[in-house]
Short mmCIF file of C-alpha atoms in Angstrom, two decimals:
data_model
loop_
_atom_site.label_atom_id
_atom_site.label_comp_id
_atom_site.label_asym_id
_atom_site.label_seq_id
_atom_site.Cartn_x
_atom_site.Cartn_y
_atom_site.Cartn_z
CA MET W 404 178.19 -94.82 73.03
CA VAL W 405 176.75 -98.57 74.00
CA ALA W 406 173.95 -96.70 75.18
CA LEU W 407 173.12 -95.46 72.19
CA LEU W 408 173.15 -98.65 70.02
CA PRO W 409 169.73 -100.30 71.21
CA ARG W 410 168.24 -96.51 70.08
CA LEU W 411 170.31 -96.69 66.81
CA ARG W 412 168.95 -100.32 66.12
CA ARG W 413 165.22 -98.83 66.46
CA LEU W 414 166.19 -96.05 64.31
CA VAL W 415 167.34 -98.49 61.65
CA ARG W 416 164.52 -100.62 61.85
CA GLN W 417 162.20 -97.80 61.54
CA GLY W 418 163.83 -96.67 58.11
CA HIS W 419 163.96 -98.32 55.00
CA SER W 420 167.41 -99.38 55.00
CA ASP W 421 170.33 -99.45 57.37
CA ALA W 422 170.04 -95.67 57.38
CA PRO W 423 169.12 -94.26 60.93
CA GLY W 424 165.39 -93.22 60.12
CA PRO W 425 163.18 -92.28 57.13
CA VAL W 426 164.86 -88.91 56.97
CA VAL W 427 168.31 -89.69 56.76
CA ASP W 428 167.38 -92.44 54.09
CA LEU W 429 165.76 -89.91 51.79
CA LEU W 430 168.48 -87.60 51.96
CA GLY W 431 171.05 -90.17 51.97
CA ARG W 432 169.46 -91.42 48.60
CA VAL W 433 169.34 -87.64 47.29
CA GLY W 434 173.15 -87.44 48.02
CA LEU W 435 173.79 -90.74 46.37
CA ALA W 436 172.45 -89.64 43.36
CA GLY W 437 174.38 -86.32 43.79
CA TYR W 438 177.67 -88.52 44.07
CA GLY W 439 176.47 -90.03 40.70
CA VAL W 440 175.93 -86.69 38.95
CA VAL W 441 179.41 -85.59 40.43
CA HIS W 442 180.98 -88.53 38.06
CA LEU W 443 178.73 -87.72 35.14
CA LEU W 444 180.24 -84.01 35.46
CA VAL W 445 183.97 -85.89 35.77
CA GLY W 446 183.22 -88.00 32.70
CA TRP W 447 182.26 -85.09 30.35
CA LEU W 448 185.55 -82.89 31.65
CA ALA W 449 187.44 -85.80 30.73
CA VAL W 450 186.13 -86.28 27.38
CA GLN W 451 186.48 -82.41 26.64
CA ILE W 452 190.24 -82.68 27.69
CA ALA W 453 190.70 -85.90 25.55
CA LEU W 454 189.05 -84.20 22.41
CA GLY W 455 191.22 -80.87 23.28
CA THR W 456 188.48 -78.49 23.97
CA PRO W 457 189.29 -76.02 26.85
CA ALA W 458 187.76 -77.47 30.25
CA GLY W 459 188.01 -77.57 33.89
CA ASN W 460 189.80 -79.65 36.09
CA ALA W 461 188.45 -83.13 35.33
CA ASP W 462 188.18 -84.06 39.20
CA VAL W 463 185.77 -83.56 42.06
CA GLN W 464 186.64 -79.91 42.31
CA GLY W 465 186.36 -79.54 38.47
CA ALA W 466 182.64 -81.14 38.90
CA VAL W 467 181.89 -78.78 41.68
CA ALA W 468 182.76 -75.62 39.82
CA SER W 469 180.63 -76.84 37.14
CA VAL W 470 177.77 -77.00 39.27
CA ALA W 471 178.31 -73.62 40.95
CA SER W 472 178.23 -71.99 37.78
CA THR W 473 174.45 -73.10 37.17
CA ARG W 474 171.60 -71.16 37.48
CA PHE W 475 171.19 -72.19 41.07
CA GLY W 476 174.49 -73.72 41.48
CA GLU W 477 175.26 -72.58 45.08
CA VAL W 478 171.92 -73.70 46.29
CA ALA W 479 172.25 -76.83 44.74
CA LEU W 480 175.70 -77.30 46.43
CA VAL W 481 174.13 -76.50 50.30
CA VAL W 482 171.59 -79.04 49.51
CA GLY W 483 174.27 -81.56 48.17
CA VAL W 484 176.33 -81.07 51.09
CA VAL W 485 173.58 -81.90 53.48
CA CYS W 486 172.36 -85.04 51.39
CA LEU W 487 176.12 -85.99 51.14
CA VAL W 488 176.31 -85.84 54.90
CA ALA W 489 173.36 -87.87 55.43
CA PHE W 490 174.80 -90.72 53.38
CA ALA W 491 177.75 -90.64 55.07
CA LEU W 492 175.68 -90.98 58.39
CA TRP W 493 173.84 -93.82 56.70
CA GLN W 494 177.19 -95.61 55.96
CA LEU W 495 178.69 -95.34 59.28
CA THR W 496 175.42 -96.34 60.79
CA ALA W 497 175.77 -99.66 58.31
CA ALA W 498 179.31 -100.39 59.29
CA VAL W 499 178.34 -100.56 62.97
CA LEU W 500 174.83 -102.34 62.44
CA GLY W 501 174.29 -102.59 59.07
CA PHE W 502 174.09 -105.85 56.30
CA ARG W 503 172.13 -108.15 57.77
CA TRP W 504 171.29 -109.93 54.86
CA VAL W 505 175.14 -111.31 54.79
CA SER W 506 177.28 -112.91 57.72
CA GLY W 507 181.22 -113.64 58.28
CA GLY W 508 183.45 -112.48 56.12
CA GLY W 509 180.79 -111.05 53.82
CA ARG W 510 179.38 -108.88 56.07
CA VAL W 511 182.96 -107.50 57.27
CA ARG W 512 183.89 -106.38 53.50
CA LYS W 513 180.66 -104.47 53.16
CA ARG W 514 180.83 -102.73 56.35
CA VAL W 515 184.65 -102.07 55.59
CA GLY W 516 183.32 -100.53 52.07
CA ALA W 517 180.87 -98.77 53.66
CA VAL W 518 183.42 -96.57 55.91
CA SER W 519 185.03 -96.02 52.72
CA LYS W 520 181.79 -94.36 50.83
CA ALA W 521 181.17 -92.77 54.07
CA ILE W 522 184.89 -90.86 53.84
CA ALA W 523 184.49 -90.44 50.15
CA MET W 524 181.04 -88.81 50.45
CA LEU W 525 182.53 -86.47 53.24
CA GLY W 526 185.38 -85.74 50.99
CA LEU W 527 183.08 -84.49 48.29
CA ALA W 528 181.26 -82.39 50.88
CA ALA W 529 184.16 -80.68 52.24
CA ALA W 530 185.06 -80.10 48.44
CA ALA W 531 181.82 -78.44 48.22
CA VAL W 532 181.97 -76.68 51.33
CA ALA W 533 185.42 -75.12 50.28
CA PHE W 534 184.10 -73.54 47.02
CA LEU W 535 181.38 -71.94 48.87
CA GLY W 536 184.05 -70.65 51.50
CA GLY W 537 185.93 -69.25 48.38
CA GLY W 538 188.67 -72.29 47.95
CA ARG W 539 188.94 -72.69 44.25
CA ARG W 540 192.30 -75.20 44.79
CA SER W 541 192.42 -78.13 42.28
CA GLY W 542 192.61 -81.73 43.52
CA ASN W 543 196.14 -81.78 41.93
CA ALA W 544 197.32 -78.83 43.89
CA GLY W 545 195.63 -80.30 47.02
CA ALA W 546 197.30 -83.96 46.54
CA ARG W 547 201.06 -81.86 46.11
CA ALA W 548 200.51 -80.08 49.19
CA ALA W 549 199.79 -82.98 51.14
CA THR W 550 202.11 -85.12 49.70
CA ALA W 551 204.79 -82.30 50.40
CA ASP W 552 203.65 -82.11 54.04
CA LEU W 553 204.54 -85.87 54.71
CA LEU W 554 207.76 -85.72 52.80
CA ALA W 555 208.84 -82.82 55.18
CA LEU W 556 208.08 -85.52 57.94
CA PRO W 557 210.69 -87.46 59.56
CA ALA W 558 210.67 -91.25 57.44
CA GLY W 559 208.37 -88.88 55.10
CA ARG W 560 209.34 -90.96 51.91
CA LEU W 561 208.11 -94.02 53.66
CA LEU W 562 205.00 -92.29 54.46
CA VAL W 563 204.33 -91.05 50.98
CA ALA W 564 205.32 -94.55 49.70
CA GLY W 565 202.87 -96.22 52.45
CA ALA W 566 200.00 -93.95 51.17
CA ALA W 567 200.71 -95.22 47.21
CA VAL W 568 200.33 -98.35 48.73
CA VAL W 569 197.08 -97.95 50.58
CA VAL W 570 195.47 -96.64 47.43
CA LEU W 571 196.70 -99.27 45.08
CA VAL W 572 195.12 -101.57 47.68
CA ILE W 573 191.80 -99.55 47.39
CA ALA W 574 192.38 -99.86 43.41
CA VAL W 575 192.44 -103.75 43.44
CA ALA W 576 189.84 -103.88 45.72
CA MET W 577 187.62 -101.76 43.70
CA THR W 578 188.49 -104.03 40.72
CA TYR W 579 187.43 -107.09 42.54
CA THR W 580 184.07 -105.46 43.32
CA GLY W 581 183.48 -104.68 39.63
CA VAL W 582 184.66 -107.82 37.88
CA ARG W 583 182.64 -110.10 40.74
CA ARG W 584 180.14 -107.61 40.91
CA THR W 585 179.22 -107.78 44.43
CA PHE W 586 177.78 -104.61 44.28
CA MET W 587 174.57 -106.17 43.37
CA ASP W 588 174.19 -107.73 47.11
CA ASP W 589 173.51 -104.25 48.17
CA LEU W 590 170.44 -103.58 45.66
CA ASP W 591 167.20 -104.77 45.95
CA VAL W 592 166.31 -105.21 41.80
CA ARG W 593 163.68 -108.29 42.07
CA HIS W 594 161.13 -106.17 41.02
CA LEU W 595 162.72 -105.05 38.01
CA PRO W 596 162.96 -106.52 34.26
CA GLU W 597 165.92 -108.80 33.73
CA ALA W 598 167.01 -106.15 31.00
CA VAL W 599 166.87 -103.41 33.42
CA ARG W 600 168.78 -105.68 36.26
CA HIS W 601 171.74 -106.88 34.03
CA GLY W 602 171.97 -102.98 32.48
CA ILE W 603 172.76 -101.72 36.16
CA GLU W 604 175.27 -104.88 36.89
CA ILE W 605 177.21 -103.56 33.60
CA LEU W 606 177.15 -100.21 34.59
CA GLY W 607 178.23 -101.08 38.20
CA ALA W 608 181.16 -103.31 36.37
CA ILE W 609 182.20 -101.16 33.85
CA GLY W 610 182.06 -97.93 36.36
CA HIS W 611 184.17 -99.61 39.35
CA VAL W 612 187.05 -100.93 37.04
CA ALA W 613 187.17 -97.29 35.17
CA ARG W 614 187.38 -95.79 38.58
CA ALA W 615 189.99 -98.17 39.82
CA LEU W 616 192.17 -97.56 36.98
CA ALA W 617 192.25 -94.01 37.83
CA LEU W 618 193.19 -94.67 41.33
CA GLY W 619 195.90 -97.14 40.48
CA VAL W 620 197.42 -94.22 38.26
CA VAL W 621 197.02 -92.09 41.37
CA GLY W 622 198.90 -94.27 43.56
CA VAL W 623 201.78 -94.57 40.68
CA LEU W 624 202.06 -90.87 40.99
CA LEU W 625 202.31 -91.09 44.90
CA GLY W 626 205.00 -93.82 44.52
CA THR W 627 207.03 -92.18 41.82
CA ALA W 628 206.70 -89.10 44.25
CA ALA W 629 207.90 -91.15 46.85
CA LEU W 630 210.82 -92.71 45.29
CA ALA W 631 212.07 -89.18 43.54
CA SER W 632 211.40 -87.28 47.12
CA ASP W 633 209.16 -84.65 44.84
CA ALA W 634 205.58 -83.71 46.05
CA ALA W 635 205.52 -82.10 42.32
CA ARG W 636 205.09 -85.78 40.81
CA ALA W 637 202.16 -86.50 42.94
CA GLY W 638 198.58 -85.62 41.54
CA GLY W 639 195.04 -86.41 41.86
CA LEU W 640 192.35 -87.45 39.64
CA ASP W 641 193.00 -84.88 36.91
CA ALA W 642 196.56 -85.61 36.80
CA ALA W 643 195.74 -89.26 36.50
CA LEU W 644 193.51 -88.83 33.54
CA ARG W 645 195.70 -86.53 32.10
CA LEU W 646 198.45 -89.15 32.42
CA LEU W 647 196.35 -91.75 30.66
CA ALA W 648 196.04 -89.45 27.80
CA THR W 649 199.62 -89.69 27.15
CA THR W 650 199.72 -93.25 26.54
CA PRO W 651 200.49 -94.81 23.24
CA LEU W 652 196.76 -94.99 22.57
CA GLY W 653 196.43 -91.38 23.78
CA ALA W 654 193.04 -89.80 24.00
CA SER W 655 190.94 -92.85 23.24
CA VAL W 656 192.09 -94.46 26.58
CA LEU W 657 190.92 -91.01 28.46
CA ILE W 658 187.72 -91.42 26.19
CA VAL W 659 186.95 -95.05 27.36
CA VAL W 660 187.96 -94.08 31.33
CA ALA W 661 185.65 -90.95 30.97
CA LEU W 662 182.72 -93.37 29.60
CA GLY W 663 183.50 -95.58 32.79
CA PHE W 664 183.25 -92.74 35.04
CA ALA W 665 179.64 -91.92 33.39
CA ALA W 666 178.54 -95.38 33.47
CA PHE W 667 179.76 -95.31 37.48
CA GLY W 668 177.79 -92.10 37.50
CA LEU W 669 174.42 -93.56 36.10
CA PHE W 670 175.08 -96.75 38.37
CA CYS W 671 174.90 -94.50 41.55
CA ILE W 672 171.44 -93.35 40.48
CA ALA W 673 170.16 -96.55 39.80
CA ASP W 674 171.62 -97.67 43.23
CA ALA W 675 169.95 -94.52 45.13
CA LEU W 676 166.55 -95.60 43.58
CA THR W 677 167.23 -99.57 44.57
CA ARG W 678 169.47 -99.57 47.54
CA ARG W 679 168.18 -102.53 49.77
CA ALA W 680 165.98 -102.16 52.39
#
């Protein structure tokens, strides 16, 4: 592993970013844009649910199903998987060698964030592969099955409670990123007009906070499942968004969060185009 680091450093220098080479850089940017499209689709599905229009699950699986239903959907999923894996590789490389423009604690935070992004991309790629292989299980079913498996273990309730805490900590970190707008450090927007830079910043801030809110609800659902020792109380993103619709403000809250997911989707596309070299 140590012997590979010098070669990896050379590949990073040859690319246009922290990606190990120009091919991974290009594919990774396409994968990041695709990640944005998925969030646009989740936002659209959530709006349909808020309006009472029949729709699929407002989660990654529902978005993947929407893509697959198009004319060249399965081809798009195959290409998407390749590009998502490329971006995950890019982020893992960045976690080891990247973010040379910051130092100290800032670099550590960004490298931890890069690992989180890699996990998210690989999770989306896995969902697409499962769909192509005939898997049609919703994110809610998957979350409940995983919770049931944990509850069946010794100290299962503590394990589920620990998972809930981790999810809530991630939601808080995501909120911090959105409020402080630290995501702008990863972008090279110096050549863009001020209005465009400001627009990207607003989209990113709104998008991160909306995702944090939904993720926080997922954490609460996990915590409830731990307290009740009942996996049926857990749920994924779709369950979290539907729960928001049952609040006193009802569909209005869900529509606002859905627009936030759409904002994050647009931010991801801008991120793919402007990620720092």
